[in-house]
C-alpha positions as protocol buffer text, in pm:
chain_id: "A"
residue {
  index: 1
  type: MET
  ca { x: -17 y: 9 z: -11 }
}
residue {
  index: 2
  type: ASN
  ca { x: 147 y: 330 z: -106 }
}
residue {
  index: 3
  type: LEU
  ca { x: 9 y: 600 z: 96 }
}
residue {
  index: 4
  type: PRO
  ca { x: 122 y: 968 z: 74 }
}
residue {
  index: 5
  type: ALA
  ca { x: 392 y: 1057 z: 393 }
}
residue {
  index: 6
  type: PHE
  ca { x: 98 y: 1287 z: 544 }
}
residue {
  index: 7
  type: PHE
  ca { x: -149 y: 1014 z: 566 }
}
residue {
  index: 8
  type: SER
  ca { x: 76 y: 733 z: 752 }
}
residue {
  index: 9
  type: ARG
  ca { x: -66 y: 546 z: 1000 }
}
residue {
  index: 10
  type: ILE
  ca { x: 41 y: 717 z: 1292 }
}
residue {
  index: 11
  type: SER
  ca { x: -105 y: 1058 z: 1157 }
}
residue {
  index: 12
  type: THR
  ca { x: -431 y: 854 z: 1094 }
}
residue {
  index: 13
  type: LYS
  ca { x: -396 y: 751 z: 1460 }
}
residue {
  index: 14
  type: LEU
  ca { x: -344 y: 1144 z: 1625 }
}
residue {
  index: 15
  type: ALA
  ca { x: -614 y: 1265 z: 1419 }
}
residue {
  index: 16
  type: LEU
  ca { x: -838 y: 1018 z: 1533 }
}
residue {
  index: 17
  type: MET
  ca { x: -751 y: 1070 z: 1914 }
}
residue {
  index: 18
  type: SER
  ca { x: -734 y: 1410 z: 1867 }
}
residue {
  index: 19
  type: ALA
  ca { x: -1093 y: 1427 z: 1748 }
}
residue {
  index: 20
  type: ALA
  ca { x: -1221 y: 1203 z: 2012 }
}
residue {
  index: 21
  type: GLY
  ca { x: -1037 y: 1409 z: 2279 }
}
residue {
  index: 22
  type: ILE
  ca { x: -1238 y: 1730 z: 2122 }
}
residue {
  index: 23
  type: ALA
  ca { x: -1556 y: 1526 z: 2128 }
}
residue {
  index: 24
  type: MET
  ca { x: -1539 y: 1399 z: 2516 }
}
residue {
  index: 25
  type: MET
  ca { x: -1453 y: 1789 z: 2619 }
}
residue {
  index: 26
  type: LEU
  ca { x: -1756 y: 1897 z: 2421 }
}
residue {
  index: 27
  type: VAL
  ca { x: -1933 y: 1636 z: 2606 }
}
residue {
  index: 28
  type: MET
  ca { x: -1818 y: 1733 z: 2914 }
}
residue {
  index: 29
  type: LEU
  ca { x: -1876 y: 2108 z: 2892 }
}
residue {
  index: 30
  type: ALA
  ca { x: -2246 y: 2030 z: 2779 }
}
residue {
  index: 31
  type: GLY
  ca { x: -2269 y: 1816 z: 3090 }
}
residue {
  index: 32
  type: LEU
  ca { x: -2135 y: 2084 z: 3319 }
}
residue {
  index: 33
  type: TRP
  ca { x: -2354 y: 2328 z: 3134 }
}
residue {
  index: 34
  type: LEU
  ca { x: -2653 y: 2110 z: 3218 }
}
residue {
  index: 35
  type: GLU
  ca { x: -2573 y: 2088 z: 3540 }
}
residue {
  index: 36
  type: ASP
  ca { x: -2528 y: 2430 z: 3627 }
}
residue {
  index: 37
  type: ARG
  ca { x: -2853 y: 2487 z: 3477 }
}
residue {
  index: 38
  type: SER
  ca { x: -3015 y: 2238 z: 3729 }
}
residue {
  index: 39
  type: VAL
  ca { x: -2829 y: 2367 z: 4014 }
}
residue {
  index: 40
  type: GLY
  ca { x: -2965 y: 2728 z: 3937 }
}
residue {
  index: 41
  type: GLN
  ca { x: -3270 y: 2599 z: 3905 }
}
residue {
  index: 42
  type: SER
  ca { x: -3289 y: 2447 z: 4228 }
}
residue {
  index: 43
  type: ALA
  ca { x: -3137 y: 2727 z: 4393 }
}
residue {
  index: 44
  type: ILE
  ca { x: -3425 y: 2917 z: 4276 }
}
residue {
  index: 45
  type: LEU
  ca { x: -3712 y: 2676 z: 4395 }
}
residue {
  index: 46
  type: GLU
  ca { x: -3491 y: 2684 z: 4740 }
}
residue {
  index: 47
  type: ARG
  ca { x: -3532 y: 3083 z: 4758 }
}
residue {
  index: 48
  type: GLN
  ca { x: -3918 y: 3061 z: 4674 }
}
residue {
  index: 49
  type: GLN
  ca { x: -3938 y: 2826 z: 4945 }
}
residue {
  index: 50
  type: VAL
  ca { x: -3795 y: 3004 z: 5229 }
}
residue {
  index: 51
  type: GLY
  ca { x: -4007 y: 3303 z: 5089 }
}
residue {
  index: 52
  type: ALA
  ca { x: -4294 y: 3113 z: 5147 }
}
residue {
  index: 53
  type: SER
  ca { x: -4208 y: 2961 z: 5471 }
}
residue {
  index: 54
  type: ARG
  ca { x: -4128 y: 3338 z: 5585 }
}
residue {
  index: 55
  type: ASP
  ca { x: -4505 y: 3425 z: 5462 }
}
residue {
  index: 56
  type: TYR
  ca { x: -4673 y: 3105 z: 5641 }
}
residue {
  index: 57
  type: VAL
  ca { x: -4475 y: 3191 z: 5971 }
}
residue {
  index: 58
  type: GLU
  ca { x: -4615 y: 3571 z: 5959 }
}
residue {
  index: 59
  type: ALA
  ca { x: -4970 y: 3433 z: 5880 }
}
residue {
  index: 60
  type: LYS
  ca { x: -4931 y: 3229 z: 6206 }
}
residue {
  index: 61
  type: ALA
  ca { x: -4834 y: 3487 z: 6410 }
}
residue {
  index: 62
  type: ALA
  ca { x: -5115 y: 3725 z: 6284 }
}
residue {
  index: 63
  type: ILE
  ca { x: -5396 y: 3431 z: 6360 }
}
residue {
  index: 64
  type: ARG
  ca { x: -5251 y: 3354 z: 6687 }
}
residue {
  index: 65
  type: GLY
  ca { x: -5262 y: 3753 z: 6735 }
}
residue {
  index: 66
  type: MET
  ca { x: -5652 y: 3762 z: 6556 }
}
residue {
  index: 67
  type: GLN
  ca { x: -5754 y: 3474 z: 6867 }
}
residue {
  index: 68
  type: ILE
  ca { x: -5554 y: 3681 z: 7133 }
}
residue {
  index: 69
  type: GLU
  ca { x: -5767 y: 3970 z: 7060 }
}
residue {
  index: 70
  type: SER
  ca { x: -6093 y: 3808 z: 6990 }
}
residue {
  index: 71
  type: LEU
  ca { x: -6064 y: 3694 z: 7356 }
}
residue {
  index: 72
  type: ASN
  ca { x: -5974 y: 4043 z: 7467 }
}
residue {
  index: 73
  type: MET
  ca { x: -6303 y: 4158 z: 7332 }
}
residue {
  index: 74
  type: ARG
  ca { x: -6443 y: 3877 z: 7500 }
}
residue {
  index: 75
  type: LEU
  ca { x: -6333 y: 3986 z: 7846 }
}
residue {
  index: 76
  type: ALA
  ca { x: -6341 y: 4364 z: 7751 }
}
residue {
  index: 77
  type: ASP
  ca { x: -6514 y: 4536 z: 8055 }
}
residue {
  index: 78
  type: ALA
  ca { x: -6518 y: 4914 z: 7849 }
}
residue {
  index: 79
  type: MET
  ca { x: -6643 y: 4960 z: 7540 }
}
residue {
  index: 80
  type: ASP
  ca { x: -6320 y: 5141 z: 7430 }
}
residue {
  index: 81
  type: GLU
  ca { x: -6119 y: 4815 z: 7498 }
}
residue {
  index: 82
  type: VAL
  ca { x: -6372 y: 4629 z: 7273 }
}
residue {
  index: 83
  type: LEU
  ca { x: -6298 y: 4871 z: 6974 }
}
residue {
  index: 84
  type: GLN
  ca { x: -5916 y: 4834 z: 7054 }
}
residue {
  index: 85
  type: ALA
  ca { x: -5931 y: 4458 z: 7044 }
}
residue {
  index: 86
  type: LYS
  ca { x: -6158 y: 4499 z: 6717 }
}
residue {
  index: 87
  type: SER
  ca { x: -5925 y: 4719 z: 6549 }
}
residue {
  index: 88
  type: ALA
  ca { x: -5665 y: 4473 z: 6637 }
}
residue {
  index: 89
  type: VAL
  ca { x: -5862 y: 4225 z: 6537 }
}
residue {
  index: 90
  type: ARG
  ca { x: -5866 y: 4386 z: 6185 }
}
residue {
  index: 91
  type: ASP
  ca { x: -5536 y: 4476 z: 6160 }
}
residue {
  index: 92
  type: ASN
  ca { x: -5439 y: 4099 z: 6239 }
}
residue {
  index: 93
  type: HIS
  ca { x: -5646 y: 3960 z: 5969 }
}
residue {
  index: 94
  type: ASP
  ca { x: -5517 y: 4211 z: 5710 }
}
residue {
  index: 95
  type: ALA
  ca { x: -5178 y: 4093 z: 5783 }
}
residue {
  index: 96
  type: ALA
  ca { x: -5278 y: 3736 z: 5772 }
}
residue {
  index: 97
  type: ILE
  ca { x: -5427 y: 3813 z: 5458 }
}
residue {
  index: 98
  type: ARG
  ca { x: -5144 y: 3994 z: 5317 }
}
residue {
  index: 99
  type: ALA
  ca { x: -4903 y: 3724 z: 5396 }
}
residue {
  index: 100
  type: LEU
  ca { x: -5120 y: 3449 z: 5232 }
}
residue {
  index: 101
  type: ASP
  ca { x: -5136 y: 3653 z: 4950 }
}
residue {
  index: 102
  type: SER
  ca { x: -4789 y: 3676 z: 4940 }
}
residue {
  index: 103
  type: ALA
  ca { x: -4718 y: 3293 z: 4962 }
}
residue {
  index: 104
  type: LEU
  ca { x: -4994 y: 3214 z: 4694 }
}
residue {
  index: 105
  type: SER
  ca { x: -4816 y: 3461 z: 4435 }
}
residue {
  index: 106
  type: ILE
  ca { x: -4471 y: 3264 z: 4545 }
}
residue {
  index: 107
  type: LEU
  ca { x: -4637 y: 2893 z: 4501 }
}
residue {
  index: 108
  type: THR
  ca { x: -4628 y: 2682 z: 4183 }
}
residue {
  index: 109
  type: ILE
  ca { x: -4782 y: 2364 z: 4263 }
}
residue {
  index: 110
  type: GLN
  ca { x: -5161 y: 2363 z: 4242 }
}
residue {
  index: 111
  type: VAL
  ca { x: -5235 y: 2156 z: 4584 }
}
residue {
  index: 112
  type: ASN
  ca { x: -5025 y: 2416 z: 4775 }
}
residue {
  index: 113
  type: GLN
  ca { x: -5203 y: 2704 z: 4601 }
}
residue {
  index: 114
  type: GLU
  ca { x: -5550 y: 2519 z: 4693 }
}
residue {
  index: 115
  type: ARG
  ca { x: -5424 y: 2499 z: 5074 }
}
residue {
  index: 116
  type: VAL
  ca { x: -5336 y: 2873 z: 5105 }
}
residue {
  index: 117
  type: LYS
  ca { x: -5671 y: 2948 z: 4927 }
}
residue {
  index: 118
  type: ASN
  ca { x: -5860 y: 2749 z: 5202 }
}
residue {
  index: 119
  type: ILE
  ca { x: -5656 y: 2906 z: 5502 }
}
residue {
  index: 120
  type: LYS
  ca { x: -5711 y: 3235 z: 5392 }
}
residue {
  index: 121
  type: ALA
  ca { x: -6125 y: 3102 z: 5361 }
}
residue {
  index: 122
  type: LEU
  ca { x: -6096 y: 3000 z: 5706 }
}
residue {
  index: 123
  type: VAL
  ca { x: -5925 y: 3341 z: 5844 }
}
residue {
  index: 124
  type: ASP
  ca { x: -6199 y: 3536 z: 5661 }
}
residue {
  index: 125
  type: GLU
  ca { x: -6461 y: 3320 z: 5837 }
}
residue {
  index: 126
  type: TYR
  ca { x: -6287 y: 3370 z: 6173 }
}
residue {
  index: 127
  type: TYR
  ca { x: -6254 y: 3693 z: 6111 }
}
residue {
  index: 128
  type: ASN
  ca { x: -6628 y: 3762 z: 6049 }
}
residue {
  index: 129
  type: THR
  ca { x: -6749 y: 3505 z: 6328 }
}
residue {
  index: 130
  type: SER
  ca { x: -6539 y: 3710 z: 6581 }
}
residue {
  index: 131
  type: ALA
  ca { x: -6687 y: 4049 z: 6413 }
}
residue {
  index: 132
  type: SER
  ca { x: -7038 y: 3887 z: 6462 }
}
residue {
  index: 133
  type: SER
  ca { x: -6985 y: 3749 z: 6788 }
}
residue {
  index: 134
  type: GLN
  ca { x: -6869 y: 4075 z: 6909 }
}
residue {
  index: 135
  type: SER
  ca { x: -7157 y: 4293 z: 6772 }
}
residue {
  index: 136
  type: SER
  ca { x: -7426 y: 4027 z: 6931 }
}
residue {
  index: 137
  type: SER
  ca { x: -7213 y: 4066 z: 7250 }
}
residue {
  index: 138
  type: ALA
  ca { x: -7239 y: 4439 z: 7241 }
}
residue {
  index: 139
  type: ARG
  ca { x: -7598 y: 4403 z: 7209 }
}
residue {
  index: 140
  type: ASN
  ca { x: -7642 y: 4226 z: 7549 }
}
């Protein structure tokens, strides 16, 4: 076999190995790019989860404040104490709804969104019940 000098067996092997090395580097770079993208998405999801958790804690504190002020309304002796407790219940209700709305805007999973909507409905129901019980006790 008479091959030209530039196409000897060693040069063919070197060219093939160089091409294989370049192909492996491209595969490694593609893998690193995909992994970086995956890590970036995980970081975004983690930040969203932390934000939602913070909003849940704020809502829980506001709901607990509503419960305490509702008790204060029932135990109040003077009308100004009732009005002060009623104002605090309203403020806590607004804070709870605001925190739940913030959490709802972050969530992407439908089941979690439904849970937050259910909690919002329960908070509204509790607020309306405490307001109506206060007005009925004020009549007595």
